[in-house]
Coordinates of C-alpha atoms in Angstrom, one line a residue:
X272 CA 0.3 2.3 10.4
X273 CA -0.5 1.1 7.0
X274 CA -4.2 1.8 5.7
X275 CA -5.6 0.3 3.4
X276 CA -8.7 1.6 1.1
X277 CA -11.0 0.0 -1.3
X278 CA -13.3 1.4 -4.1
X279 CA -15.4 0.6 -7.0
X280 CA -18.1 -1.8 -5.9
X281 CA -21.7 -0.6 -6.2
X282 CA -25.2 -2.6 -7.6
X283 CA -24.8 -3.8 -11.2
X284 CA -26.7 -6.3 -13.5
X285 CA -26.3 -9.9 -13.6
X286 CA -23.6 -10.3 -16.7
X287 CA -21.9 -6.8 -15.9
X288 CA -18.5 -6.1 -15.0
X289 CA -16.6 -4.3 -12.0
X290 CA -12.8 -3.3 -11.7
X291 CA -12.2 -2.4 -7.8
X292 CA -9.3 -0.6 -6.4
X293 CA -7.2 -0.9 -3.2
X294 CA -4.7 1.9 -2.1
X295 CA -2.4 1.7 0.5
X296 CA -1.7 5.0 2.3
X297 CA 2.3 5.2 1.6
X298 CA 4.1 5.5 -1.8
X299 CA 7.1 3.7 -0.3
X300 CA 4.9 0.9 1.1
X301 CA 6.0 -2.2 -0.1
X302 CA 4.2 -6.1 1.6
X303 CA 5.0 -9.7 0.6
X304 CA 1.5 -10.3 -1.6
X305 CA -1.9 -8.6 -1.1
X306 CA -5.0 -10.7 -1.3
X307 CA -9.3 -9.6 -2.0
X308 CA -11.7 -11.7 0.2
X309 CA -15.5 -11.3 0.2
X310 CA -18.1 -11.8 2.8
X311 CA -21.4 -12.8 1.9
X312 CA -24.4 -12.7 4.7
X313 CA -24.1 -15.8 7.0
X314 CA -21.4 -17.1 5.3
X315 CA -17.5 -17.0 5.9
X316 CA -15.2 -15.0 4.7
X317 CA -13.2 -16.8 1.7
X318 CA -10.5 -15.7 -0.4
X319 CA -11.1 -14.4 -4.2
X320 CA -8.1 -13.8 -5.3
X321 CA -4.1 -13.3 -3.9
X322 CA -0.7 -11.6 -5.7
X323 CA 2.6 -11.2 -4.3
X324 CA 3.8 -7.5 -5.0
X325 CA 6.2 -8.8 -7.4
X326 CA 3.5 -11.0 -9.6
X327 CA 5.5 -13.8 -9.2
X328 CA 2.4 -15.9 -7.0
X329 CA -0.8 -15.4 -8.7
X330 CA -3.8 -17.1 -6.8
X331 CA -7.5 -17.2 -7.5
X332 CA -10.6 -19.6 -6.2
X333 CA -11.5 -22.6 -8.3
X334 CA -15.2 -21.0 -8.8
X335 CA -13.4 -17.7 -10.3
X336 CA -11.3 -18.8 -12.5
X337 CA -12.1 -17.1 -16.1
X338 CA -14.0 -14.5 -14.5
X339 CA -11.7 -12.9 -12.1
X340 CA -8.5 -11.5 -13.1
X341 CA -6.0 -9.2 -10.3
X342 CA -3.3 -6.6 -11.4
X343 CA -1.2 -4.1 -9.6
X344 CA 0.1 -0.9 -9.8
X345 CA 3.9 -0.8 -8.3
X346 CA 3.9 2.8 -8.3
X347 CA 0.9 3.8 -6.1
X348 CA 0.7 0.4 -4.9
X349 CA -2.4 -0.1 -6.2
X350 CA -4.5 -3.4 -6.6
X351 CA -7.2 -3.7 -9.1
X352 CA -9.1 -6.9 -9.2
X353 CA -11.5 -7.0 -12.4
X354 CA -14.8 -8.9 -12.4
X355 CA -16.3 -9.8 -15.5
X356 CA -19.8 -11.2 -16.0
X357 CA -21.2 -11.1 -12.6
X358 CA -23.6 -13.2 -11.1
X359 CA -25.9 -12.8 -8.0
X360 CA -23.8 -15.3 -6.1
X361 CA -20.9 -12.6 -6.0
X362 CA -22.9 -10.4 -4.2
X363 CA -20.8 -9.7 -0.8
X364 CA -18.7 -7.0 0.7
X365 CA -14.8 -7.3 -0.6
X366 CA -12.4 -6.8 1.4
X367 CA -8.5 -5.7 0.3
X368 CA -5.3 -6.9 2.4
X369 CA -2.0 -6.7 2.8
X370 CA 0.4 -9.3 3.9
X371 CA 3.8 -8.2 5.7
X372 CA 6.0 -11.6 6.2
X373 CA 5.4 -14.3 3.6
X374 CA 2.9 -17.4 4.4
X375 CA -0.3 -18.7 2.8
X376 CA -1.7 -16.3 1.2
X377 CA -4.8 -18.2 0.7
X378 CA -5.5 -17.7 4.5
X379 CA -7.1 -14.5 6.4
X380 CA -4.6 -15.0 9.8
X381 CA -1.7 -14.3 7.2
X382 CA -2.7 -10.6 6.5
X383 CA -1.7 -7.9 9.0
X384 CA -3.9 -5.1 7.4
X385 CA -7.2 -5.0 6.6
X386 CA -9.2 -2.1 4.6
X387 CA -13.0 -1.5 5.6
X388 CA -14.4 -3.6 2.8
X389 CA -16.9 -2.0 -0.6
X390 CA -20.2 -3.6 -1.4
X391 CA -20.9 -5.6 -4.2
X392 CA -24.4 -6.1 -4.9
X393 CA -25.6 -8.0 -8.3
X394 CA -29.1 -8.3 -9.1
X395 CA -30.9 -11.0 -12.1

């Protein structure tokens, strides 16, 4: 089975910046794309931002663009989505995931794995 581990989030200031981390558990993994989603309270969960492995499908939400930038690491595989100038409306646990077979990555049913999620709280 293919775990999946995120790091980095914490409480930070309003304007602050955060670079997460997701790790999957094999060297020789390799998935289709790999895509961060948050969660705030009573609301759904929505897609931040989405790669394939190979960089050739770059996605991110219309609200993030600017903000929001995702890289990878082929050699871990390691994701690291980087989160400049935060704002309390970010605040939510993030979630990392790893698609296996192709479809929208946009989408939570296309992801197979799922890591527990780091909390990202941003205070004014």
């Amino acid at each position: 089975q293919v775990q999946l581990v995120e790091s980095g989030g914490g409480l930070v200031q309003a304007g602050d910046s955060l670079r997460l981390s997701c790790a999957a558990s094999r060297r020789t993994f390799s998935c289709y794309g790999m895509g961060w989603f948050r969660q705030a309270p009573g609301k759904e969960r929505e897609v931040v931002a989405a790669m394939t492995w190979s960089g050739g499908i770059v996605y991110y939400a219309d609200s993030e663009k600017g903000r929001f930038t995702i890289s990878r690491d082929n050699a871990k595989p390691t994701v690291y989505p980087q989160m400049n100038s935060l704002k309390p409306e970010d605040t939510a646990v993030y979630y990392c995931a790893a698609n296996m077979a192709g479809g929208n990555l946009k989408t939570g049913p296309a992801y197979a794995y799922w890591g527990q999620g780091t909390q990202v709280t941003v205070s004014s």
